[in-house]
Short mmCIF file of C-alpha atoms and ligand atoms in Angstrom, two decimals:
data_model
loop_
_atom_site.label_atom_id
_atom_site.label_comp_id
_atom_site.label_asym_id
_atom_site.label_seq_id
_atom_site.Cartn_x
_atom_site.Cartn_y
_atom_site.Cartn_z
CA MET C 1 -9.20 -26.46 18.25
CA PRO C 2 -8.32 -23.59 15.92
CA ARG C 3 -5.15 -21.68 16.81
CA GLN C 4 -5.29 -18.05 17.85
CA VAL C 5 -3.27 -15.25 16.30
CA VAL C 6 -3.20 -11.56 17.25
CA VAL C 7 -2.47 -9.02 14.52
CA VAL C 8 -1.10 -5.68 15.70
CA GLY C 9 -2.26 -3.07 13.18
CA ALA C 10 -5.35 -2.29 11.13
CA GLY C 11 -3.78 -0.64 8.12
CA VAL C 12 -3.94 -2.36 4.76
CA ILE C 13 -1.25 -4.85 5.84
CA GLY C 14 -2.81 -5.84 9.17
CA LEU C 15 -6.27 -6.17 7.62
CA SER C 16 -5.03 -8.31 4.70
CA CYS C 17 -3.03 -10.56 7.04
CA ALA C 18 -5.99 -10.88 9.43
CA ARG C 19 -8.35 -11.82 6.61
CA LEU C 20 -6.04 -14.44 5.13
CA LEU C 21 -5.19 -15.97 8.52
CA GLN C 22 -8.91 -16.14 9.21
CA GLN C 23 -9.55 -17.82 5.85
CA THR C 24 -6.79 -20.32 6.66
CA GLY C 25 -8.64 -21.34 9.82
CA TYR C 26 -7.04 -19.25 12.58
CA VAL C 27 -9.03 -17.39 15.23
CA VAL C 28 -7.82 -13.83 14.85
CA THR C 29 -7.93 -10.67 16.97
CA ILE C 30 -6.74 -7.31 15.62
CA VAL C 31 -5.26 -4.93 18.21
CA ALA C 32 -4.63 -1.42 16.88
CA ARG C 33 -4.50 2.22 17.80
CA ASP C 34 -6.22 3.26 14.53
CA PHE C 35 -8.95 1.62 12.48
CA PRO C 36 -10.40 2.55 9.07
CA ALA C 37 -12.86 5.46 9.16
CA PRO C 38 -14.40 7.64 6.44
CA PHE C 39 -11.64 9.58 4.70
CA GLU C 40 -13.75 12.75 4.85
CA THR C 41 -13.63 12.82 8.66
CA THR C 42 -10.05 11.60 9.15
CA ASP C 43 -7.97 14.17 11.03
CA PRO C 44 -4.84 15.02 8.99
CA ILE C 45 -2.61 15.65 12.02
CA ALA C 46 -3.97 13.24 14.64
CA LYS C 47 -3.83 10.37 12.12
CA ILE C 48 -0.66 11.28 10.28
CA ASN C 49 1.15 8.18 11.57
CA TYR C 50 -1.59 5.93 10.23
CA ALA C 51 -0.33 5.64 6.63
CA SER C 52 -3.21 3.79 5.01
CA PRO C 53 -5.76 6.66 4.67
CA TRP C 54 -3.23 8.84 2.87
CA GLY C 55 -2.19 6.41 0.13
CA GLY C 56 -3.39 6.91 -3.47
CA ALA C 57 -3.65 4.03 -3.88
CA HIS C 58 -2.69 2.49 -7.21
CA ASN C 59 -0.64 -0.47 -8.42
CA ARG C 60 2.37 0.39 -10.58
CA TRP C 61 4.63 -2.33 -11.84
CA VAL C 62 8.17 -1.71 -10.59
CA PRO C 63 10.46 -3.85 -12.77
CA PRO C 64 13.32 -5.48 -10.87
CA HIS C 65 16.81 -5.44 -12.43
CA PRO C 66 20.27 -6.75 -11.39
CA SER C 67 21.44 -3.14 -11.01
CA LEU C 68 18.66 -2.36 -8.50
CA PRO C 69 18.17 -3.47 -4.84
CA ALA C 70 17.61 -7.23 -4.62
CA HIS C 71 14.39 -6.94 -2.59
CA LEU C 72 12.64 -5.55 -5.68
CA THR C 73 12.61 -9.06 -7.16
CA ARG C 74 10.77 -10.40 -4.10
CA ASP C 75 8.51 -7.34 -4.06
CA HIS C 76 7.57 -7.83 -7.71
CA ALA C 77 6.45 -11.38 -6.90
CA LEU C 78 4.38 -9.99 -4.01
CA SER C 79 2.76 -7.44 -6.32
CA LEU C 80 1.80 -10.17 -8.81
CA ARG C 81 0.13 -12.15 -6.03
CA THR C 82 -1.69 -8.99 -4.91
CA TYR C 83 -2.98 -8.36 -8.43
CA THR C 84 -4.57 -11.84 -8.45
CA HIS C 85 -6.34 -11.21 -5.13
CA MET C 86 -7.51 -7.75 -6.23
CA LYS C 87 -8.97 -9.22 -9.41
CA ARG C 88 -10.79 -11.89 -7.42
CA LEU C 89 -12.15 -9.40 -4.87
CA HIS C 90 -13.21 -6.97 -7.58
CA THR C 91 -15.06 -9.70 -9.48
CA ALA C 92 -16.83 -10.94 -6.34
CA HIS C 93 -17.63 -7.47 -4.89
CA PRO C 94 -17.63 -4.93 -7.73
CA TYR C 95 -19.80 -2.37 -5.90
CA THR C 96 -18.51 -2.61 -2.34
CA ALA C 97 -14.80 -3.46 -2.23
CA GLY C 98 -13.56 -0.04 -3.38
CA ILE C 99 -11.42 -1.53 -6.18
CA THR C 100 -11.41 -0.22 -9.77
CA PHE C 101 -9.53 -1.73 -12.71
CA MET C 102 -8.22 0.69 -15.35
CA LYS C 103 -5.24 1.54 -17.54
CA GLY C 104 -1.92 2.46 -15.96
CA ILE C 105 0.13 4.85 -18.08
CA GLU C 106 3.84 5.43 -17.44
CA TYR C 107 6.01 8.20 -18.84
CA VAL C 108 9.73 8.30 -18.07
CA GLU C 109 12.03 11.18 -18.99
CA ARG C 110 15.30 9.41 -18.25
CA PRO C 111 14.72 5.63 -18.22
CA GLY C 112 17.01 3.43 -16.12
CA PRO C 113 18.29 0.01 -17.22
CA GLU C 114 15.14 -1.75 -15.96
CA TYR C 115 13.01 0.22 -18.45
CA LEU C 116 15.48 -0.12 -21.29
CA ALA C 117 15.56 -3.90 -20.73
CA LEU C 118 11.78 -3.94 -20.85
CA ALA C 119 11.83 -2.06 -24.15
CA LYS C 120 14.40 -4.48 -25.58
CA ASP C 121 13.22 -7.86 -24.22
CA GLY C 122 9.50 -7.19 -23.72
CA PRO C 123 7.54 -7.70 -20.50
CA ASP C 124 7.49 -11.54 -20.51
CA ALA C 125 10.12 -11.84 -17.77
CA LEU C 126 7.85 -9.79 -15.48
CA ARG C 127 4.99 -12.30 -15.94
CA LEU C 128 2.44 -9.46 -15.98
CA PRO C 129 -1.14 -10.72 -15.78
CA GLY C 130 -2.94 -8.21 -18.01
CA SER C 131 -2.05 -6.46 -21.22
CA PHE C 132 1.14 -4.43 -21.65
CA ARG C 133 2.07 -2.09 -24.50
CA LEU C 134 5.03 0.16 -25.14
CA LEU C 135 3.87 3.61 -26.20
CA ASP C 136 4.91 5.15 -29.47
CA SER C 137 6.69 8.49 -29.10
CA SER C 138 3.69 10.13 -30.80
CA GLU C 139 1.70 9.21 -27.66
CA PHE C 140 4.08 10.98 -25.23
CA PRO C 141 3.21 14.35 -23.67
CA ARG C 142 3.89 17.21 -26.04
CA ASP C 143 6.71 18.89 -24.07
CA GLY C 144 9.28 16.59 -25.71
CA ARG C 145 11.01 15.48 -22.50
CA VAL C 146 9.52 11.98 -22.16
CA THR C 147 11.65 9.32 -23.89
CA TRP C 148 10.00 6.08 -22.70
CA GLY C 149 6.38 5.12 -22.04
CA CYS C 150 4.05 2.17 -21.64
CA GLU C 151 0.51 1.29 -20.64
CA TYR C 152 -0.90 -1.76 -18.91
CA ASP C 153 -3.93 -3.08 -17.05
CA THR C 154 -3.92 -2.30 -13.37
CA TRP C 155 -6.05 -1.54 -10.32
CA CYS C 156 -6.63 1.39 -7.96
CA VAL C 157 -8.44 1.43 -4.64
CA ASN C 158 -10.28 4.05 -2.65
CA PRO C 159 -8.23 3.38 0.50
CA MET C 160 -10.77 3.89 3.28
CA VAL C 161 -13.59 2.25 1.30
CA TYR C 162 -11.32 -0.72 0.65
CA CYS C 163 -9.90 -0.98 4.20
CA SER C 164 -13.39 -0.63 5.72
CA PHE C 165 -14.55 -3.40 3.41
CA LEU C 166 -11.74 -5.69 4.63
CA LEU C 167 -12.51 -4.83 8.25
CA ARG C 168 -16.21 -5.52 7.75
CA GLN C 169 -15.49 -8.88 6.12
CA PHE C 170 -13.15 -9.73 8.99
CA VAL C 171 -15.64 -8.86 11.76
CA HIS C 172 -18.63 -10.44 10.02
CA ARG C 173 -16.71 -13.72 9.86
CA GLY C 174 -16.01 -13.77 13.58
CA GLY C 175 -12.84 -11.65 13.83
CA LYS C 176 -12.36 -9.68 17.05
CA VAL C 177 -11.08 -6.10 17.26
CA VAL C 178 -9.53 -4.27 20.21
CA THR C 179 -8.63 -0.56 20.14
CA ARG C 180 -5.43 -0.25 22.13
CA GLU C 181 -1.93 1.16 21.87
CA VAL C 182 0.96 -1.19 22.66
CA ARG C 183 4.66 -0.40 23.00
CA ARG C 184 6.02 -3.63 21.52
CA PRO C 185 4.41 -6.49 19.57
CA GLU C 186 5.54 -9.05 22.16
CA GLU C 187 3.59 -7.12 24.83
CA ILE C 188 0.53 -8.90 23.41
CA PHE C 189 1.65 -12.20 24.95
CA SER C 190 1.28 -10.70 28.43
CA LEU C 191 -2.15 -9.15 27.90
CA ASP C 192 -5.32 -10.53 29.43
CA ALA C 193 -7.18 -13.17 27.47
CA GLU C 194 -10.33 -11.24 28.29
CA LEU C 195 -8.95 -8.04 26.80
CA LEU C 196 -7.81 -9.87 23.66
CA ARG C 197 -11.15 -11.66 23.54
CA VAL C 198 -9.45 -15.04 23.10
CA SER C 199 -10.04 -18.18 25.15
CA PRO C 200 -7.01 -19.26 27.18
CA ASN C 201 -7.46 -22.97 26.63
CA GLU C 202 -7.87 -23.13 22.88
CA GLY C 203 -5.12 -24.72 20.77
CA GLY C 204 -2.83 -25.75 23.64
CA GLY C 205 -1.39 -22.26 24.25
CA MET C 206 -3.16 -18.96 24.39
CA ILE C 207 -1.65 -17.28 21.32
CA ALA C 208 0.19 -19.14 18.58
CA ALA C 209 1.69 -15.98 17.03
CA VAL C 210 1.60 -12.20 16.97
CA VAL C 211 1.76 -10.49 13.58
CA ASN C 212 3.55 -7.15 13.70
CA ALA C 213 1.75 -5.10 11.05
CA SER C 214 2.29 -1.81 12.84
CA GLY C 215 3.57 0.09 9.80
CA THR C 216 6.73 1.46 11.37
CA GLY C 217 7.65 -1.70 13.29
CA LEU C 218 7.50 -0.85 17.04
CA VAL C 219 10.88 -2.57 17.49
CA PRO C 220 14.37 -1.05 17.33
CA ASP C 221 15.25 -1.08 13.64
CA PRO C 222 17.98 1.24 12.34
CA ASN C 223 16.65 0.77 8.80
CA MET C 224 13.29 2.38 9.51
CA THR C 225 12.34 5.93 8.65
CA ILE C 226 9.50 7.71 6.83
CA THR C 227 9.07 9.27 3.42
CA ARG C 228 6.76 12.27 3.51
CA GLY C 229 4.27 12.53 0.68
CA GLN C 230 2.22 15.60 -0.21
CA THR C 231 -0.60 15.11 -2.68
CA CYS C 232 -3.86 16.89 -3.46
CA LEU C 233 -7.34 15.40 -3.74
CA VAL C 234 -9.47 16.85 -6.54
CA ALA C 235 -13.11 16.17 -7.33
CA GLU C 236 -12.60 15.23 -10.99
CA ASP C 237 -12.38 11.60 -12.12
CA CYS C 238 -9.67 10.43 -14.49
CA ASP C 239 -9.78 7.59 -17.03
CA ALA C 240 -6.35 6.13 -16.08
CA THR C 241 -3.71 6.20 -13.38
CA VAL C 242 -0.87 8.15 -14.96
CA THR C 243 2.68 8.35 -13.58
CA ARG C 244 5.60 10.36 -14.86
CA GLN C 245 9.17 10.15 -13.59
CA ASN C 246 10.85 13.47 -14.27
CA ALA C 247 14.56 13.82 -15.02
CA ASP C 248 15.08 15.91 -11.85
CA GLY C 249 13.89 12.98 -9.67
CA SER C 250 10.41 14.40 -9.02
CA TRP C 251 7.17 12.57 -9.79
CA THR C 252 3.94 13.70 -11.43
CA PHE C 253 1.01 11.31 -11.07
CA CYS C 254 -2.69 10.81 -10.56
CA VAL C 255 -4.60 8.06 -8.82
CA PRO C 256 -8.35 7.92 -9.43
CA ARG C 257 -9.85 6.66 -6.17
CA GLY C 258 -13.24 5.65 -7.58
CA PHE C 259 -16.41 5.25 -5.48
CA ASP C 260 -17.01 9.05 -5.42
CA GLY C 261 -13.54 9.55 -3.98
CA GLY C 262 -12.17 11.95 -6.62
CA THR C 263 -8.59 11.73 -7.87
CA VAL C 264 -5.30 12.11 -6.01
CA ILE C 265 -2.79 14.35 -7.80
CA GLY C 266 0.77 13.91 -6.67
CA GLY C 267 3.20 13.94 -5.36
CA THR C 268 6.31 14.40 -3.31
CA LYS C 269 8.65 11.73 -1.90
CA GLU C 270 10.70 13.35 0.88
CA LEU C 271 12.87 11.01 2.91
CA ASN C 272 13.07 11.91 6.64
CA ASN C 273 10.85 14.98 6.29
CA TRP C 274 8.53 15.08 9.33
CA ASP C 275 6.64 18.27 8.43
CA VAL C 276 2.91 17.73 8.99
CA LYS C 277 1.72 20.82 7.13
CA PRO C 278 0.98 20.91 3.39
CA SER C 279 2.60 23.62 1.30
CA ALA C 280 0.28 25.72 -0.91
CA LYS C 281 3.19 26.31 -3.30
CA VAL C 282 3.78 22.56 -3.70
CA ARG C 283 0.07 22.02 -4.31
CA GLU C 284 0.06 24.62 -7.12
CA GLU C 285 3.10 22.96 -8.70
CA LEU C 286 1.58 19.47 -8.55
CA LEU C 287 -1.68 20.59 -10.13
CA ARG C 288 0.04 22.66 -12.82
CA LYS C 289 2.44 19.89 -13.82
CA PHE C 290 -0.28 17.26 -13.94
CA THR C 291 -2.77 19.25 -15.99
CA GLU C 292 -0.02 20.23 -18.45
CA MET C 293 0.96 16.57 -18.82
CA TYR C 294 -2.57 15.12 -18.97
CA PRO C 295 -5.04 17.91 -19.89
CA LYS C 296 -7.73 15.30 -20.52
CA ILE C 297 -8.50 15.29 -16.78
CA LEU C 298 -9.84 18.85 -17.08
CA GLY C 299 -12.68 17.73 -19.38
CA GLY C 300 -12.84 21.21 -20.85
CA GLN C 301 -12.75 23.04 -17.48
CA LYS C 302 -10.13 25.71 -16.77
CA GLN C 303 -8.93 24.17 -13.51
CA LEU C 304 -9.33 21.25 -11.17
CA THR C 305 -11.62 21.39 -8.13
CA VAL C 306 -9.44 21.04 -5.02
CA LEU C 307 -11.06 19.08 -2.18
CA ARG C 308 -8.12 18.86 0.25
CA ASP C 309 -4.38 18.64 0.60
CA ILE C 310 -2.95 15.35 1.82
CA VAL C 311 0.24 14.83 3.81
CA GLY C 312 1.20 11.28 4.71
CA ARG C 313 4.18 9.30 5.97
CA ARG C 314 5.22 6.22 4.03
CA PRO C 315 6.74 3.73 6.53
CA THR C 316 10.02 3.32 4.67
CA ARG C 317 12.63 0.66 5.36
CA ASN C 318 16.10 0.71 3.88
CA GLY C 319 16.53 -2.76 2.34
CA GLY C 320 12.81 -3.27 1.79
CA PRO C 321 9.91 -4.42 3.97
CA ARG C 322 10.68 -6.72 6.88
CA ILE C 323 8.75 -9.95 6.42
CA GLU C 324 10.22 -12.51 8.79
CA GLY C 325 9.51 -14.50 11.89
CA GLU C 326 11.27 -13.98 15.23
CA LEU C 327 11.08 -16.07 18.38
CA VAL C 328 11.18 -13.45 21.14
CA PRO C 329 12.66 -15.00 24.34
CA GLY C 330 10.23 -15.08 27.22
CA ALA C 331 7.33 -14.00 24.98
CA GLY C 332 6.55 -15.96 21.80
CA PHE C 333 6.60 -15.98 18.02
CA VAL C 334 6.33 -12.61 16.26
CA MET C 335 5.84 -12.51 12.51
CA HIS C 336 7.01 -9.10 11.29
CA ALA C 337 5.32 -7.43 8.32
CA TYR C 338 6.25 -3.75 8.39
CA GLY C 339 8.16 -1.10 6.47
CA LEU C 340 6.07 -1.23 3.30
CA GLY C 341 7.07 2.29 2.25
CA GLY C 342 5.08 3.54 -0.73
CA ARG C 343 3.87 0.07 -1.76
CA GLY C 344 1.65 -1.18 1.06
CA TYR C 345 -1.43 -1.62 -1.11
CA GLU C 346 0.54 -2.94 -4.07
CA LEU C 347 2.17 -5.70 -2.04
CA SER C 348 -0.54 -6.31 0.57
CA TRP C 349 -1.84 -9.75 -0.42
CA GLY C 350 1.61 -11.06 -1.27
CA VAL C 351 2.71 -9.99 2.22
CA ALA C 352 -0.36 -11.63 3.76
CA GLU C 353 0.44 -14.92 2.00
CA ALA C 354 4.03 -14.76 3.27
CA VAL C 355 2.76 -14.05 6.79
CA VAL C 356 0.38 -17.02 6.75
CA GLU C 357 3.23 -19.20 5.48
CA GLY C 358 5.52 -17.96 8.26
CA VAL C 359 2.91 -18.54 10.97
CA GLU C 360 2.10 -22.01 9.60
CA ARG C 361 5.78 -22.92 9.54
CA HIS C 362 6.16 -21.84 13.16
CA VAL C 363 3.04 -23.65 14.27
CA THR C 364 4.21 -26.84 12.56
CA GLY C 365 7.70 -26.53 14.02
CA GLY C 366 9.90 -24.55 11.59
CA GLU C 367 11.30 -21.02 11.32
CA ALA C 368 10.32 -18.33 8.83
CA LYS C 369 12.57 -15.93 6.95
CA LEU C 370 11.54 -14.67 3.54
C1 FAD P 1 1.06 10.17 -0.12
C2 FAD P 1 1.09 8.67 -0.13
C3 FAD P 1 0.76 7.99 -1.30
C4 FAD P 1 0.81 6.59 -1.34
N1 FAD P 1 0.41 5.94 -2.47
C5 FAD P 1 0.43 4.59 -2.51
C6 FAD P 1 0.01 3.88 -3.66
O1 FAD P 1 -0.39 4.47 -4.65
N2 FAD P 1 0.08 2.51 -3.65
C7 FAD P 1 0.52 1.82 -2.55
O2 FAD P 1 0.57 0.60 -2.60
N3 FAD P 1 0.90 2.47 -1.43
C8 FAD P 1 0.86 3.83 -1.39
N4 FAD P 1 1.26 4.49 -0.26
C9 FAD P 1 1.83 3.71 0.85
C10 FAD P 1 0.78 3.03 1.70
O3 FAD P 1 -0.17 3.98 2.13
C11 FAD P 1 1.49 2.38 2.88
O4 FAD P 1 2.53 1.54 2.42
C12 FAD P 1 0.51 1.53 3.67
O5 FAD P 1 -0.61 2.29 4.05
C13 FAD P 1 1.19 0.95 4.91
O6 FAD P 1 0.24 0.17 5.55
P1 FAD P 1 0.52 -0.51 6.94
O7 FAD P 1 -0.67 -1.32 7.28
O8 FAD P 1 1.86 -1.17 6.93
O9 FAD P 1 0.70 0.72 7.97
P2 FAD P 1 -0.39 1.73 8.54
O10 FAD P 1 -1.45 2.04 7.58
O11 FAD P 1 0.37 2.88 9.14
O12 FAD P 1 -1.08 0.93 9.71
C14 FAD P 1 -0.40 0.65 10.90
C15 FAD P 1 -1.38 0.09 11.90
O13 FAD P 1 -0.65 -0.23 13.09
C16 FAD P 1 -1.25 0.43 14.20
N5 FAD P 1 -0.24 0.81 15.18
C17 FAD P 1 0.90 1.50 14.98
N6 FAD P 1 1.54 1.67 16.14
C18 FAD P 1 0.76 1.08 17.09
C19 FAD P 1 0.88 0.93 18.50
N7 FAD P 1 1.90 1.44 19.17
N8 FAD P 1 -0.07 0.25 19.14
C20 FAD P 1 -1.14 -0.26 18.47
N9 FAD P 1 -1.31 -0.13 17.14
C21 FAD P 1 -0.36 0.53 16.47
C22 FAD P 1 -1.91 1.66 13.60
O14 FAD P 1 -2.90 2.16 14.48
C23 FAD P 1 -2.46 1.09 12.32
O15 FAD P 1 -3.68 0.43 12.59
C24 FAD P 1 1.21 5.87 -0.18
C25 FAD P 1 1.50 6.55 0.99
C26 FAD P 1 1.45 7.94 1.03
C27 FAD P 1 1.75 8.64 2.31
#
């Protein structure tokens, strides 16, 4: 009999985990408060704690380095695995998955040691799958403040097209979904089989594992907080996803969403800022800085066509995402996969692989800590 797993959460992490568990042979139910819906009708305040609609979402390579937090090495490996899955999905479903491959361009005003090492030793240590090229200074923006740049092959997704695609694949292959709010992941073990739409006698026990893909964790965790992000969606397309790290710590970037989704111009990264309202002044700044840096996006127009402001909360965890198994006394095995911060899409399939591995290890009698 196939084993049954319940995934709490239907953001990009819960959906990726659910799909991969399903492909591995598990019978999977997703229980979540929020599910993917068209971005155009998603309420900015009611859904602010559902991070996935508000992401860009692009993949940027974040080079690990001995001087940086250790989890970045693990995260880089997860991003490489994700790239492979995105390539496969894009090839198999070019018109429906919501994935677009394009150039990623990086400009850095004050490069840290990880970028200087890359300039000196080349990208081989990062094992990047596509092409990678350091930019010549003649290719930098004209303001003279950028001192390091590169371009590489990467992917972007239109978040709600992509997440809806994953959900559709999941349901069409027999996955069950339940809209419900829970207080703790382990609460799932006490819920009715009927509610969870699982059969009590399959696989020896009712539920082999619960995957906690709730974004912010739903368990006491002193390392969890949020990073507010304000961006602006414009109607224009762009030929690349361009990111600039400014010397004052701010970021200027664009993420073309594809699939008629326009382009996200960003963006702020504000730790512990819980303000739900966008600032018109910030929007003006973001648009001005981006068009000065990359005027090509204007295509000869005077200004960009603003569709809407975006404010989102990145589920940020000091020390990096929590991806580990926990045997909760009196309940059962919970595989945590939360705290993805600003990299949920980038790391999603790598996380899903780690989750499947953790569940398998538990089911076959081991423990999981990654
Ligand atoms: C402005 C902005 C730009 C970003 N850009 C990028 C980018 O370019 N690339 C990238 O990779 N990432 C980006 N991110 C980050 C990315 O959006 C997040 O990392 C990702 O969406 C997190 O996904 P998740 O599934 O962990 O959480 P969420 O999307 O928040 O999903 C959590 C799920 O758990 C459910 N849930 C929560 N609590 C409960 C409960 N009590 N009971 C039942 N269900 C519950 C929710 O309903 C939801 O279904 C960006 C984020 C922001 C805000």
